[in-house]
Short mmCIF file of the N, C-alpha and C atoms (twelve columns), coordinates in Angstrom:
data_MODEL
# 
_entry.id   MODEL 
# 
loop_
_atom_site.group_PDB 
_atom_site.id 
_atom_site.type_symbol 
_atom_site.label_atom_id 
_atom_site.label_alt_id 
_atom_site.label_comp_id 
_atom_site.label_asym_id 
_atom_site.label_seq_id 
_atom_site.Cartn_x 
_atom_site.Cartn_y 
_atom_site.Cartn_z 
_atom_site.pdbx_PDB_model_num 
ATOM 1   N N  . LYS A 1  44.450 6.720   -28.334 1 
ATOM 2   C CA . LYS A 1  45.411 5.669   -28.077 1 
ATOM 3   C C  . LYS A 1  44.878 4.698   -27.017 1 
ATOM 4   N N  . TYR A 2  44.174 5.215   -26.030 1 
ATOM 5   C CA . TYR A 2  43.618 4.363   -24.977 1 
ATOM 6   C C  . TYR A 2  42.659 3.338   -25.573 1 
ATOM 7   N N  . THR A 3  41.776 3.784   -26.449 1 
ATOM 8   C CA . THR A 3  40.787 2.895   -27.051 1 
ATOM 9   C C  . THR A 3  41.467 1.827   -27.894 1 
ATOM 10  N N  . ILE A 4  42.492 2.208   -28.641 1 
ATOM 11  C CA . ILE A 4  43.212 1.245   -29.476 1 
ATOM 12  C C  . ILE A 4  43.883 0.184   -28.609 1 
ATOM 13  N N  . ARG A 5  44.543 0.614   -27.538 1 
ATOM 14  C CA . ARG A 5  45.202 -0.349  -26.639 1 
ATOM 15  C C  . ARG A 5  44.181 -1.273  -25.971 1 
ATOM 16  N N  . LEU A 6  43.056 -0.709  -25.572 1 
ATOM 17  C CA . LEU A 6  42.012 -1.504  -24.936 1 
ATOM 18  C C  . LEU A 6  41.450 -2.525  -25.922 1 
ATOM 19  N N  . HIS A 7  41.205 -2.099  -27.150 1 
ATOM 20  C CA . HIS A 7  40.713 -2.996  -28.200 1 
ATOM 21  C C  . HIS A 7  41.708 -4.143  -28.421 1 
ATOM 22  N N  . GLU A 8  42.994 -3.818  -28.471 1 
ATOM 23  C CA . GLU A 8  44.018 -4.844  -28.674 1 
ATOM 24  C C  . GLU A 8  44.048 -5.841  -27.522 1 
ATOM 25  N N  . ARG A 9  43.859 -5.368  -26.307 1 
ATOM 26  C CA . ARG A 9  43.831 -6.263  -25.144 1 
ATOM 27  C C  . ARG A 9  42.634 -7.212  -25.208 1 
ATOM 28  N N  . VAL A 10 41.479 -6.695  -25.638 1 
ATOM 29  C CA . VAL A 10 40.290 -7.544  -25.773 1 
ATOM 30  C C  . VAL A 10 40.517 -8.574  -26.874 1 
ATOM 31  N N  . ILE A 11 41.088 -8.151  -27.988 1 
ATOM 32  C CA . ILE A 11 41.395 -9.074  -29.083 1 
ATOM 33  C C  . ILE A 11 42.300 -10.193 -28.567 1 
ATOM 34  N N  . ASP A 12 43.334 -9.829  -27.812 1 
ATOM 35  C CA . ASP A 12 44.237 -10.838 -27.243 1 
ATOM 36  C C  . ASP A 12 43.488 -11.793 -26.318 1 
ATOM 37  N N  . LYS A 13 42.612 -11.249 -25.495 1 
ATOM 38  C CA . LYS A 13 41.843 -12.073 -24.561 1 
ATOM 39  C C  . LYS A 13 40.960 -13.080 -25.300 1 
ATOM 40  N N  . LEU A 14 40.500 -12.700 -26.486 1 
ATOM 41  C CA . LEU A 14 39.608 -13.561 -27.269 1 
ATOM 42  C C  . LEU A 14 40.357 -14.460 -28.254 1 
ATOM 43  N N  . GLY A 15 41.665 -14.487 -28.170 1 
ATOM 44  C CA . GLY A 15 42.423 -15.408 -29.006 1 
ATOM 45  C C  . GLY A 15 43.455 -14.776 -29.909 1 
ATOM 46  N N  . GLY A 16 43.309 -13.492 -30.218 1 
ATOM 47  C CA . GLY A 16 44.340 -12.759 -30.938 1 
ATOM 48  C C  . GLY A 16 44.449 -12.980 -32.428 1 
ATOM 49  N N  . LYS A 17 43.531 -13.746 -33.003 1 
ATOM 50  C CA . LYS A 17 43.578 -13.952 -34.453 1 
ATOM 51  C C  . LYS A 17 42.182 -14.242 -34.979 1 
ATOM 52  N N  . CYS A 18 42.013 -14.070 -36.277 1 
ATOM 53  C CA . CYS A 18 40.730 -14.354 -36.913 1 
ATOM 54  C C  . CYS A 18 40.420 -15.839 -36.782 1 
ATOM 55  N N  . CYS A 19 39.245 -16.144 -36.280 1 
ATOM 56  C CA . CYS A 19 38.837 -17.533 -36.090 1 
ATOM 57  C C  . CYS A 19 38.608 -18.255 -37.409 1 
ATOM 58  N N  . ASN A 20 38.479 -17.501 -38.485 1 
ATOM 59  C CA . ASN A 20 38.210 -18.109 -39.782 1 
ATOM 60  C C  . ASN A 20 39.478 -18.272 -40.618 1 
ATOM 61  N N  . CYS A 21 40.198 -17.177 -40.867 1 
ATOM 62  C CA . CYS A 21 41.353 -17.240 -41.774 1 
ATOM 63  C C  . CYS A 21 42.694 -17.211 -41.050 1 
ATOM 64  N N  . GLY A 22 42.710 -16.865 -39.761 1 
ATOM 65  C CA . GLY A 22 43.932 -16.912 -38.976 1 
ATOM 66  C C  . GLY A 22 44.794 -15.660 -39.000 1 
ATOM 67  N N  . ILE A 23 44.375 -14.604 -39.680 1 
ATOM 68  C CA . ILE A 23 45.173 -13.371 -39.717 1 
ATOM 69  C C  . ILE A 23 45.341 -12.808 -38.308 1 
ATOM 70  N N  . VAL A 24 46.516 -12.242 -38.025 1 
ATOM 71  C CA . VAL A 24 46.803 -11.732 -36.678 1 
ATOM 72  C C  . VAL A 24 47.018 -10.221 -36.646 1 
ATOM 73  N N  . ASP A 25 46.867 -9.544  -37.748 1 
ATOM 74  C CA . ASP A 25 47.065 -8.091  -37.818 1 
ATOM 75  C C  . ASP A 25 45.921 -7.397  -37.076 1 
ATOM 76  N N  . LYS A 26 46.219 -6.856  -35.907 1 
ATOM 77  C CA . LYS A 26 45.173 -6.271  -35.056 1 
ATOM 78  C C  . LYS A 26 44.483 -5.067  -35.686 1 
ATOM 79  N N  . ARG A 27 45.094 -4.478  -36.700 1 
ATOM 80  C CA . ARG A 27 44.452 -3.338  -37.372 1 
ATOM 81  C C  . ARG A 27 43.178 -3.749  -38.094 1 
ATOM 82  N N  . VAL A 28 43.038 -5.024  -38.446 1 
ATOM 83  C CA . VAL A 28 41.852 -5.474  -39.186 1 
ATOM 84  C C  . VAL A 28 40.989 -6.433  -38.383 1 
ATOM 85  N N  . LEU A 29 41.372 -6.726  -37.140 1 
ATOM 86  C CA . LEU A 29 40.593 -7.671  -36.337 1 
ATOM 87  C C  . LEU A 29 39.444 -6.964  -35.628 1 
ATOM 88  N N  . GLN A 30 38.316 -7.653  -35.599 1 
ATOM 89  C CA . GLN A 30 37.098 -7.113  -35.002 1 
ATOM 90  C C  . GLN A 30 36.481 -8.148  -34.081 1 
ATOM 91  N N  . ILE A 31 35.703 -7.678  -33.140 1 
ATOM 92  C CA . ILE A 31 34.977 -8.575  -32.244 1 
ATOM 93  C C  . ILE A 31 33.632 -8.866  -32.892 1 
ATOM 94  N N  . ASN A 32 33.363 -10.132 -33.074 1 
ATOM 95  C CA . ASN A 32 32.126 -10.569 -33.705 1 
ATOM 96  C C  . ASN A 32 31.174 -11.122 -32.657 1 
ATOM 97  N N  . HIS A 33 29.948 -10.656 -32.702 1 
ATOM 98  C CA . HIS A 33 28.885 -11.230 -31.881 1 
ATOM 99  C C  . HIS A 33 28.332 -12.411 -32.676 1 
ATOM 100 N N  . ILE A 34 28.610 -13.607 -32.241 1 
ATOM 101 C CA . ILE A 34 28.297 -14.815 -33.000 1 
ATOM 102 C C  . ILE A 34 26.819 -14.889 -33.367 1 
ATOM 103 N N  . ASN A 35 25.961 -14.475 -32.467 1 
ATOM 104 C CA . ASN A 35 24.513 -14.537 -32.713 1 
ATOM 105 C C  . ASN A 35 23.929 -13.202 -33.151 1 
ATOM 106 N N  . GLY A 36 24.771 -12.265 -33.526 1 
ATOM 107 C CA . GLY A 36 24.302 -10.936 -33.905 1 
ATOM 108 C C  . GLY A 36 24.055 -10.083 -32.668 1 
ATOM 109 N N  . GLY A 37 23.595 -8.870  -32.881 1 
ATOM 110 C CA . GLY A 37 23.256 -7.987  -31.776 1 
ATOM 111 C C  . GLY A 37 24.357 -7.041  -31.348 1 
ATOM 112 N N  . GLY A 38 25.455 -7.003  -32.071 1 
ATOM 113 C CA . GLY A 38 26.569 -6.144  -31.701 1 
ATOM 114 C C  . GLY A 38 26.231 -4.669  -31.749 1 
ATOM 115 N N  . THR A 39 25.533 -4.247  -32.785 1 
ATOM 116 C CA . THR A 39 25.174 -2.833  -32.920 1 
ATOM 117 C C  . THR A 39 24.308 -2.395  -31.748 1 
ATOM 118 N N  . LYS A 40 23.358 -3.225  -31.388 1 
ATOM 119 C CA . LYS A 40 22.469 -2.908  -30.264 1 
ATOM 120 C C  . LYS A 40 23.271 -2.781  -28.965 1 
ATOM 121 N N  . GLU A 41 24.229 -3.682  -28.771 1 
ATOM 122 C CA . GLU A 41 25.036 -3.632  -27.548 1 
ATOM 123 C C  . GLU A 41 25.926 -2.393  -27.528 1 
ATOM 124 N N  . TYR A 42 26.533 -2.061  -28.650 1 
ATOM 125 C CA . TYR A 42 27.395 -0.875  -28.719 1 
ATOM 126 C C  . TYR A 42 26.604 0.407   -28.450 1 
ATOM 127 N N  . ARG A 43 25.351 0.443   -28.892 1 
ATOM 128 C CA . ARG A 43 24.524 1.644   -28.675 1 
ATOM 129 C C  . ARG A 43 24.237 1.882   -27.194 1 
ATOM 130 N N  . LYS A 44 24.228 0.830   -26.402 1 
ATOM 131 C CA . LYS A 44 23.955 0.965   -24.970 1 
ATOM 132 C C  . LYS A 44 25.014 1.794   -24.261 1 
ATOM 133 N N  . GLY A 45 26.280 1.467   -24.491 1 
ATOM 134 C CA . GLY A 45 27.321 2.145   -23.739 1 
ATOM 135 C C  . GLY A 45 28.565 2.494   -24.530 1 
ATOM 136 N N  . GLY A 46 28.574 2.174   -25.801 1 
ATOM 137 C CA . GLY A 46 29.723 2.471   -26.638 1 
ATOM 138 C C  . GLY A 46 30.773 1.372   -26.587 1 
ATOM 139 N N  . ALA A 47 31.689 1.434   -27.526 1 
ATOM 140 C CA . ALA A 47 32.719 0.408   -27.649 1 
ATOM 141 C C  . ALA A 47 33.629 0.371   -26.431 1 
ATOM 142 N N  . VAL A 48 34.014 1.528   -25.912 1 
ATOM 143 C CA . VAL A 48 34.941 1.558   -24.788 1 
ATOM 144 C C  . VAL A 48 34.332 0.859   -23.577 1 
ATOM 145 N N  . GLN A 49 33.077 1.136   -23.270 1 
ATOM 146 C CA . GLN A 49 32.426 0.472   -22.135 1 
ATOM 147 C C  . GLN A 49 32.329 -1.030  -22.379 1 
ATOM 148 N N  . PHE A 50 32.044 -1.424  -23.610 1 
ATOM 149 C CA . PHE A 50 31.993 -2.835  -23.985 1 
ATOM 150 C C  . PHE A 50 33.335 -3.497  -23.696 1 
ATOM 151 N N  . TYR A 51 34.438 -2.858  -24.113 1 
ATOM 152 C CA . TYR A 51 35.774 -3.406  -23.879 1 
ATOM 153 C C  . TYR A 51 36.097 -3.462  -22.383 1 
ATOM 154 N N  . ILE A 52 35.752 -2.411  -21.660 1 
ATOM 155 C CA . ILE A 52 36.013 -2.364  -20.216 1 
ATOM 156 C C  . ILE A 52 35.254 -3.482  -19.502 1 
ATOM 157 N N  . ASP A 53 34.012 -3.704  -19.905 1 
ATOM 158 C CA . ASP A 53 33.205 -4.760  -19.289 1 
ATOM 159 C C  . ASP A 53 33.805 -6.137  -19.555 1 
ATOM 160 N N  . ILE A 54 34.315 -6.354  -20.747 1 
ATOM 161 C CA . ILE A 54 34.955 -7.636  -21.064 1 
ATOM 162 C C  . ILE A 54 36.205 -7.812  -20.216 1 
ATOM 163 N N  . MET A 55 37.060 -6.806  -20.185 1 
ATOM 164 C CA . MET A 55 38.315 -6.915  -19.448 1 
ATOM 165 C C  . MET A 55 38.083 -7.033  -17.941 1 
ATOM 166 N N  . GLY A 56 37.009 -6.431  -17.451 1 
ATOM 167 C CA . GLY A 56 36.703 -6.488  -16.024 1 
ATOM 168 C C  . GLY A 56 35.904 -7.707  -15.617 1 
ATOM 169 N N  . GLY A 57 35.557 -8.559  -16.581 1 
ATOM 170 C CA . GLY A 57 34.799 -9.764  -16.278 1 
ATOM 171 C C  . GLY A 57 33.315 -9.537  -16.083 1 
ATOM 172 N N  . ARG A 58 32.830 -8.330  -16.379 1 
ATOM 173 C CA . ARG A 58 31.399 -8.036  -16.241 1 
ATOM 174 C C  . ARG A 58 30.615 -8.426  -17.488 1 
ATOM 175 N N  . ARG A 59 31.324 -8.759  -18.562 1 
ATOM 176 C CA . ARG A 59 30.687 -9.181  -19.819 1 
ATOM 177 C C  . ARG A 59 31.274 -10.533 -20.201 1 
ATOM 178 N N  . THR A 60 30.410 -11.535 -20.314 1 
ATOM 179 C CA . THR A 60 30.899 -12.848 -20.714 1 
ATOM 180 C C  . THR A 60 31.328 -12.814 -22.178 1 
ATOM 181 N N  . THR A 61 32.115 -13.793 -22.576 1 
ATOM 182 C CA . THR A 61 32.651 -13.784 -23.936 1 
ATOM 183 C C  . THR A 61 32.298 -15.031 -24.738 1 
ATOM 184 N N  . GLU A 62 31.465 -15.913 -24.194 1 
ATOM 185 C CA . GLU A 62 31.174 -17.143 -24.930 1 
ATOM 186 C C  . GLU A 62 30.394 -16.904 -26.224 1 
ATOM 187 N N  . ASP A 63 29.747 -15.755 -26.363 1 
ATOM 188 C CA . ASP A 63 29.020 -15.449 -27.601 1 
ATOM 189 C C  . ASP A 63 29.815 -14.505 -28.512 1 
ATOM 190 N N  . LEU A 64 31.114 -14.373 -28.229 1 
ATOM 191 C CA . LEU A 64 31.976 -13.495 -29.021 1 
ATOM 192 C C  . LEU A 64 33.130 -14.300 -29.607 1 
ATOM 193 N N  . ASN A 65 33.625 -13.837 -30.748 1 
ATOM 194 C CA . ASN A 65 34.865 -14.351 -31.279 1 
ATOM 195 C C  . ASN A 65 35.545 -13.233 -32.047 1 
ATOM 196 N N  . VAL A 66 36.721 -13.522 -32.589 1 
ATOM 197 C CA . VAL A 66 37.481 -12.531 -33.343 1 
ATOM 198 C C  . VAL A 66 37.448 -12.914 -34.810 1 
ATOM 199 N N  . LEU A 67 37.090 -11.948 -35.643 1 
ATOM 200 C CA . LEU A 67 37.136 -12.125 -37.090 1 
ATOM 201 C C  . LEU A 67 37.826 -10.912 -37.693 1 
ATOM 202 N N  . CYS A 68 38.504 -11.131 -38.822 1 
ATOM 203 C CA . CYS A 68 39.042 -9.980  -39.545 1 
ATOM 204 C C  . CYS A 68 37.873 -9.265  -40.207 1 
ATOM 205 N N  . ALA A 69 38.116 -8.075  -40.700 1 
ATOM 206 C CA . ALA A 69 37.048 -7.274  -41.292 1 
ATOM 207 C C  . ALA A 69 36.369 -8.017  -42.445 1 
ATOM 208 N N  . ASN A 70 37.154 -8.690  -43.285 1 
ATOM 209 C CA . ASN A 70 36.558 -9.417  -44.415 1 
ATOM 210 C C  . ASN A 70 35.697 -10.577 -43.946 1 
ATOM 211 N N  . CYS A 71 36.228 -11.403 -43.066 1 
ATOM 212 C CA . CYS A 71 35.465 -12.550 -42.566 1 
ATOM 213 C C  . CYS A 71 34.242 -12.104 -41.780 1 
ATOM 214 N N  . ASN A 72 34.343 -10.993 -41.040 1 
ATOM 215 C CA . ASN A 72 33.207 -10.486 -40.287 1 
ATOM 216 C C  . ASN A 72 32.105 -10.021 -41.235 1 
ATOM 217 N N  . PHE A 73 32.478 -9.350  -42.317 1 
ATOM 218 C CA . PHE A 73 31.474 -8.912  -43.282 1 
ATOM 219 C C  . PHE A 73 30.797 -10.118 -43.928 1 
ATOM 220 N N  . ILE A 74 31.575 -11.118 -44.280 1 
ATOM 221 C CA . ILE A 74 31.010 -12.329 -44.882 1 
ATOM 222 C C  . ILE A 74 30.076 -13.020 -43.901 1 
ATOM 223 N N  . ALA A 75 30.457 -13.113 -42.637 1 
ATOM 224 C CA . ALA A 75 29.608 -13.745 -41.609 1 
ATOM 225 C C  . ALA A 75 28.303 -12.958 -41.450 1 
ATOM 226 N N  . ARG A 76 28.406 -11.636 -41.434 1 
ATOM 227 C CA . ARG A 76 27.217 -10.794 -41.320 1 
ATOM 228 C C  . ARG A 76 26.312 -10.984 -42.528 1 
ATOM 229 N N  . TYR A 77 26.900 -11.018 -43.695 1 
ATOM 230 C CA . TYR A 77 26.137 -11.217 -44.932 1 
ATOM 231 C C  . TYR A 77 25.400 -12.564 -44.883 1 
ATOM 232 N N  . ASN A 78 26.128 -13.610 -44.512 1 
ATOM 233 C CA . ASN A 78 25.527 -14.945 -44.475 1 
ATOM 234 C C  . ASN A 78 24.456 -15.050 -43.400 1 
ATOM 235 N N  . ARG A 79 24.618 -14.320 -42.285 1 
ATOM 236 C CA . ARG A 79 23.638 -14.357 -41.204 1 
ATOM 237 C C  . ARG A 79 22.312 -13.750 -41.641 1 
ATOM 238 N N  . TYR A 80 22.356 -12.718 -42.466 1 
ATOM 239 C CA . TYR A 80 21.140 -11.981 -42.798 1 
ATOM 240 C C  . TYR A 80 20.585 -12.259 -44.184 1 
ATOM 241 N N  . LYS A 81 21.274 -13.041 -44.994 1 
ATOM 242 C CA . LYS A 81 20.719 -13.342 -46.323 1 
ATOM 243 C C  . LYS A 81 19.677 -14.440 -46.198 1 
ATOM 244 N N  . THR A 82 18.601 -14.287 -46.829 1 
ATOM 245 C CA . THR A 82 17.531 -15.293 -46.930 1 
ATOM 246 C C  . THR A 82 16.405 -14.736 -47.723 1 
# 
């Protein structure tokens, strides 16, 4: 429950809705690393530490946005197709 509440607070801090389609259902909203690199960052300290760093101001957010699961997958697909 702690992780879910923390995730919801980060989502709210980043705008609270999908930047692409506008959906607000937090069950499907994800934090997108605009330039990629999310997996690498999560491996360093895990999602909870990532959320704590954002909420504590130790992690900047200008390279992050909120996307729903569908839009995030499409963005990831488009980023890596070539």
